[in-house]
XYZ file of N, CA and C in Angstrom:
432
model
N 116.733 2.862 -67.526
C 115.498 3.580 -67.230
C 114.477 2.586 -66.667
N 113.998 2.856 -65.471
C 113.049 1.985 -64.791
C 111.622 2.417 -65.139
N 110.926 1.611 -65.877
C 109.586 1.961 -66.371
C 108.538 2.036 -65.262
N 108.814 1.478 -64.090
C 107.804 1.472 -63.037
C 107.502 2.865 -62.508
N 108.380 3.826 -62.734
C 108.154 5.179 -62.247
C 107.283 5.997 -63.201
N 106.870 5.387 -64.288
C 106.103 6.104 -65.298
C 104.611 5.770 -65.271
N 104.142 5.090 -64.243
C 102.758 4.616 -64.254
C 101.747 5.753 -64.307
N 102.037 6.886 -63.688
C 101.114 8.017 -63.783
C 101.131 8.616 -65.187
N 102.272 8.595 -65.821
C 102.381 9.117 -67.190
C 101.485 8.301 -68.124
N 101.449 6.996 -67.931
C 100.605 6.148 -68.783
C 99.134 6.549 -68.655
N 98.710 6.890 -67.446
C 97.312 7.313 -67.273
C 97.054 8.633 -67.993
N 98.038 9.536 -67.984
C 97.888 10.799 -68.703
C 97.840 10.579 -70.215
N 98.643 9.641 -70.706
C 98.605 9.321 -72.137
C 97.229 8.776 -72.511
N 96.689 7.911 -71.657
C 95.348 7.381 -71.887
C 94.315 8.505 -71.923
N 94.422 9.438 -70.978
C 93.510 10.576 -70.935
C 93.667 11.441 -72.189
N 94.891 11.669 -72.600
C 95.163 12.453 -73.810
C 94.514 11.804 -75.030
N 94.664 10.501 -75.153
C 94.071 9.795 -76.295
C 92.547 9.892 -76.290
N 91.953 9.770 -75.117
C 90.492 9.900 -75.019
C 90.056 11.301 -75.426
N 90.770 12.312 -74.964
C 90.404 13.690 -75.302
C 90.534 13.939 -76.805
N 91.605 13.434 -77.393
C 91.784 13.597 -78.837
C 90.694 12.852 -79.608
N 90.355 11.650 -79.148
C 89.286 10.885 -79.799
C 87.970 11.656 -79.749
N 87.636 12.181 -78.588
C 86.390 12.941 -78.446
C 86.425 14.183 -79.334
N 87.585 14.802 -79.440
C 87.715 16.009 -80.251
C 87.576 15.783 -81.745
N 87.926 14.586 -82.204
C 87.856 14.342 -83.652
C 86.602 13.576 -84.075
N 85.863 13.061 -83.099
C 84.630 12.345 -83.465
C 83.621 13.315 -84.082
N 82.858 12.846 -85.044
C 81.833 13.717 -85.647
C 80.775 14.123 -84.613
N 80.124 15.247 -84.869
C 79.079 15.734 -83.962
C 77.934 14.739 -83.820
N 77.761 13.914 -84.835
C 76.654 12.962 -84.818
C 76.836 11.859 -83.776
N 78.076 11.649 -83.315
C 78.315 10.619 -82.302
C 77.699 11.103 -80.990
N 76.923 10.239 -80.385
C 76.150 10.594 -79.203
C 77.037 10.955 -78.014
N 76.565 11.901 -77.234
C 77.237 12.271 -75.993
C 77.224 11.085 -75.020
N 76.296 10.168 -75.190
C 76.227 8.973 -74.348
C 77.415 8.054 -74.589
N 78.096 8.223 -75.694
C 79.328 7.491 -75.960
C 80.532 8.275 -75.450
N 80.514 9.597 -75.643
C 81.664 10.436 -75.305
C 81.820 10.636 -73.799
N 80.735 10.904 -73.119
C 80.808 11.264 -71.708
C 81.384 10.163 -70.816
N 80.982 8.901 -70.977
C 81.581 7.862 -70.116
C 83.093 7.728 -70.317
N 83.563 7.898 -71.545
C 85.006 7.841 -71.785
C 85.724 8.949 -71.019
N 85.192 10.139 -71.120
C 85.801 11.279 -70.435
C 85.687 11.136 -68.917
N 84.553 10.651 -68.439
C 84.369 10.462 -66.994
C 85.363 9.441 -66.444
N 85.615 8.387 -67.207
C 86.583 7.377 -66.773
C 87.993 7.976 -66.686
N 88.362 8.766 -67.689
C 89.677 9.409 -67.681
C 89.801 10.376 -66.502
N 88.736 11.123 -66.221
C 88.765 12.060 -65.100
C 88.845 11.308 -63.770
N 88.189 10.163 -63.673
C 88.260 9.362 -62.451
C 89.690 8.883 -62.211
N 90.358 8.465 -63.282
C 91.759 8.068 -63.151
C 92.608 9.245 -62.673
N 92.412 10.385 -63.288
C 93.176 11.574 -62.913
C 92.921 11.931 -61.458
N 91.681 11.876 -61.035
C 91.314 12.212 -59.658
C 92.010 11.283 -58.662
N 92.089 10.010 -59.006
C 92.702 9.036 -58.098
C 94.228 9.113 -58.082
N 94.830 9.404 -59.219
C 96.282 9.343 -59.321
C 96.989 10.647 -58.970
N 96.315 11.757 -59.159
C 96.916 13.052 -58.855
C 96.083 13.732 -57.776
N 96.354 13.375 -56.549
C 95.525 13.853 -55.445
C 96.290 14.672 -54.414
N 97.522 15.082 -54.752
C 98.295 15.895 -53.819
C 99.061 16.969 -54.568
N 99.222 18.109 -53.902
C 100.101 19.176 -54.375
C 100.817 19.729 -53.144
N 102.135 19.777 -53.200
C 102.939 20.235 -52.057
C 102.539 19.534 -50.758
N 102.332 18.241 -50.831
C 101.958 17.409 -49.680
C 100.577 17.709 -49.106
N 99.761 18.465 -49.825
C 98.374 18.710 -49.429
C 97.469 17.908 -50.355
N 96.499 17.221 -49.785
C 95.546 16.521 -50.637
C 94.597 17.544 -51.249
N 94.195 17.284 -52.488
C 93.273 18.200 -53.155
C 92.478 17.442 -54.208
N 91.393 18.048 -54.633
C 90.555 17.488 -55.687
C 90.901 18.225 -56.975
N 91.214 17.488 -58.032
C 91.673 18.137 -59.254
C 90.655 18.171 -60.386
N 89.542 17.506 -60.249
C 88.536 17.544 -61.324
C 87.234 18.215 -60.873
N 87.173 18.599 -59.620
C 86.073 19.404 -59.097
C 86.655 20.220 -57.945
N 85.927 21.197 -57.452
C 86.571 22.091 -56.488
C 85.843 22.255 -55.156
N 84.722 21.598 -54.955
C 84.001 21.781 -53.697
C 84.805 21.299 -52.492
N 85.537 20.201 -52.637
C 86.368 19.716 -51.527
C 87.487 20.712 -51.225
N 88.033 21.337 -52.272
C 89.074 22.339 -52.065
C 88.516 23.557 -51.337
N 87.297 23.947 -51.670
C 86.664 25.081 -51.002
C 86.469 24.785 -49.517
N 86.042 23.574 -49.209
C 85.863 23.177 -47.811
C 87.197 23.227 -47.068
N 88.246 22.644 -47.654
C 89.556 22.635 -47.001
C 90.100 24.055 -46.836
N 89.940 24.870 -47.874
C 90.429 26.250 -47.809
C 89.756 27.012 -46.668
N 88.450 26.881 -46.578
C 87.701 27.607 -45.553
C 88.041 27.102 -44.155
N 88.124 25.790 -43.983
C 88.486 25.245 -42.667
C 89.881 25.682 -42.250
N 90.828 25.663 -43.194
C 92.182 26.095 -42.875
C 92.242 27.590 -42.585
N 91.474 28.378 -43.322
C 91.448 29.820 -43.090
C 90.904 30.128 -41.695
N 89.809 29.493 -41.339
C 89.211 29.722 -40.019
C 90.167 29.278 -38.914
N 90.770 28.094 -39.070
C 91.721 27.619 -38.052
C 92.927 28.551 -37.964
N 93.384 29.028 -39.119
C 94.526 29.935 -39.122
C 94.224 31.242 -38.423
N 93.032 31.772 -38.638
C 92.653 33.048 -38.016
C 92.337 32.864 -36.524
N 91.516 31.872 -36.205
C 91.096 31.689 -34.803
C 92.225 31.233 -33.889
N 93.093 30.354 -34.406
C 94.132 29.774 -33.559
C 95.530 30.294 -33.901
N 95.593 31.304 -34.768
C 96.853 31.947 -35.140
C 97.891 30.934 -35.628
N 97.454 30.026 -36.495
C 98.353 29.002 -37.029
C 98.754 29.384 -38.458
N 100.018 29.777 -38.607
C 100.498 30.235 -39.908
C 100.463 29.131 -40.958
N 100.744 27.894 -40.545
C 100.723 26.799 -41.528
C 99.314 26.560 -42.069
N 98.297 26.786 -41.250
C 96.914 26.667 -41.708
C 96.591 27.773 -42.714
N 97.085 28.981 -42.438
C 96.865 30.095 -43.367
C 97.572 29.837 -44.700
N 98.784 29.273 -44.634
C 99.511 28.959 -45.865
C 98.744 27.930 -46.698
N 98.212 26.916 -46.043
C 97.463 25.912 -46.801
C 96.149 26.483 -47.321
N 95.528 27.385 -46.579
C 94.306 28.034 -47.065
C 94.596 28.821 -48.335
N 95.706 29.536 -48.345
C 96.083 30.307 -49.538
C 96.309 29.373 -50.721
N 97.000 28.255 -50.483
C 97.229 27.283 -51.561
C 95.905 26.773 -52.125
N 94.968 26.416 -51.247
C 93.670 25.921 -51.714
C 92.896 26.993 -52.477
N 92.955 28.239 -51.996
C 92.271 29.313 -52.724
C 92.924 29.566 -54.079
N 94.237 29.413 -54.170
C 94.908 29.522 -55.472
C 94.416 28.433 -56.424
N 94.270 27.223 -55.915
C 93.762 26.116 -56.728
C 92.344 26.433 -57.215
N 91.520 26.979 -56.322
C 90.137 27.320 -56.682
C 90.113 28.399 -57.759
N 90.958 29.415 -57.629
C 91.014 30.475 -58.641
C 91.436 29.896 -59.991
N 92.434 29.019 -59.987
C 92.854 28.373 -61.240
C 91.715 27.553 -61.839
N 90.964 26.858 -60.992
C 89.831 26.081 -61.469
C 88.793 26.996 -62.124
N 88.499 28.125 -61.486
C 87.523 29.072 -62.032
C 88.005 29.630 -63.369
N 89.277 30.005 -63.426
C 89.831 30.516 -64.686
C 89.713 29.459 -65.778
N 90.037 28.219 -65.455
C 89.910 27.131 -66.418
C 88.477 26.913 -66.870
N 87.538 27.010 -65.942
C 86.125 26.835 -66.293
C 85.646 27.951 -67.205
N 86.040 29.179 -66.911
C 85.635 30.314 -67.748
C 86.252 30.196 -69.142
N 87.552 29.916 -69.196
C 88.203 29.762 -70.502
C 87.615 28.581 -71.277
N 87.344 27.487 -70.569
C 86.732 26.335 -71.220
C 85.378 26.670 -71.811
N 84.603 27.446 -71.091
C 83.295 27.870 -71.593
C 83.433 28.761 -72.819
N 84.365 29.717 -72.763
C 84.581 30.606 -73.910
C 85.036 29.835 -75.145
N 86.018 28.958 -74.959
C 86.509 28.175 -76.096
C 85.450 27.203 -76.616
N 84.622 26.685 -75.726
C 83.542 25.789 -76.165
C 82.528 26.537 -77.011
N 82.243 27.786 -76.650
C 81.326 28.590 -77.454
C 81.904 28.866 -78.838
N 83.218 29.015 -78.924
C 83.860 29.324 -80.197
C 84.101 28.063 -81.029
N 84.642 27.019 -80.381
C 85.097 25.823 -81.113
C 84.170 24.620 -80.987
N 83.200 24.691 -80.104
C 82.340 23.525 -79.883
C 83.134 22.399 -79.234
N 82.829 21.169 -79.604
C 83.481 19.994 -79.013
C 84.968 19.962 -79.319
N 85.378 20.636 -80.378
C 86.802 20.674 -80.748
C 87.638 21.426 -79.700
N 86.997 22.164 -78.823
C 87.706 22.884 -77.762
C 88.451 21.937 -76.834
N 88.080 20.684 -76.820
C 88.749 19.709 -75.955
C 90.199 19.489 -76.377
N 90.539 19.905 -77.583
C 91.917 19.789 -78.052
C 92.850 20.689 -77.216
N 92.346 21.803 -76.716
C 93.181 22.725 -75.919
C 93.635 22.065 -74.613
N 92.723 21.519 -73.789
C 93.224 20.831 -72.590
C 94.044 19.587 -72.935
N 93.775 18.981 -74.078
C 94.605 17.846 -74.501
C 96.044 18.314 -74.709
N 96.201 19.507 -75.276
C 97.538 20.074 -75.434
C 98.206 20.328 -74.091
N 97.421 20.774 -73.123
C 97.960 20.988 -71.775
C 98.367 19.664 -71.128
N 97.598 18.627 -71.391
C 97.958 17.291 -70.886
C 99.270 16.834 -71.518
N 99.438 17.103 -72.805
C 100.685 16.741 -73.481
C 101.873 17.461 -72.842
N 101.717 18.732 -72.561
C 102.780 19.484 -71.880
C 103.061 18.877 -70.510
N 102.018 18.485 -69.804
C 102.174 17.855 -68.489
C 102.925 16.536 -68.600
N 102.614 15.749 -69.625
C 103.318 14.475 -69.838
C 104.805 14.725 -70.044
N 105.138 15.667 -70.900
C 106.547 15.982 -71.176
C 107.251 16.434 -69.903
N 106.609 17.313 -69.152
C 107.179 17.805 -67.902
C 107.376 16.668 -66.903
N 106.372 15.813 -66.779
C 106.422 14.702 -65.824
C 107.556 13.740 -66.179
N 107.711 13.422 -67.446
C 108.776 12.518 -67.882
C 110.140 13.148 -67.595
N 110.287 14.453 -67.851
C 111.559 15.128 -67.557
C 111.882 15.066 -66.067
N 110.878 15.278 -65.217
C 111.098 15.210 -63.776
C 111.538 13.803 -63.351
N 110.908 12.789 -63.929
C 111.284 11.409 -63.592
C 112.710 11.134 -64.038
N 113.054 11.559 -65.237
C 114.422 11.333 -65.743
C 115.451 12.070 -64.905
N 115.117 13.267 -64.439
C 116.039 13.988 -63.549
C 116.258 13.218 -62.255
N 115.173 12.675 -61.692
C 115.312 11.882 -60.466
C 116.113 10.617 -60.726
N 115.903 10.007 -61.900
C 116.649 8.793 -62.237
C 118.144 9.072 -62.349
N 118.501 10.267 -62.820
C 119.919 10.583 -62.947
C 120.553 10.870 -61.583
N 119.747 11.297 -60.622
C 120.255 11.601 -59.286
C 120.282 10.348 -58.416
N 119.162 9.597 -58.443
C 119.034 8.405 -57.607
C 119.182 7.161 -58.467
N 119.719 6.141 -57.898
C 119.835 4.858 -58.596
C 118.731 3.944 -58.092
N 117.570 4.019 -58.761
C 116.421 3.231 -58.325
C 116.604 1.806 -58.654
């Protein structure tokens, strides 16, 4: 097993640990301590996971995705380019998922407070497991 293919997984583990730490810290711990930790983890995620299906995208905010979606939609309609329309649909799907996540995050935050961060931490854990399985599948096919 070649450990060099796991470098993105290590960043996700780091992010998971930060999220769990923030989730278990007492309410008395200042947001000035919690926010920089989370911002650093999000910056890592933004830099390391910047493509989906060979399209670049923003994964921790969505304004860049909205711009790309709209530009691709206009190009697809005006110039009859099907590949532009396909990418516009992909970007709009990403935006819808982002909105759903924001709404659910808000609802869970109202119910659980800061402990709501445990839910996305669980999703990160699922992502880590999935990512490791994908790497192991590639390792069994290719001899890196």
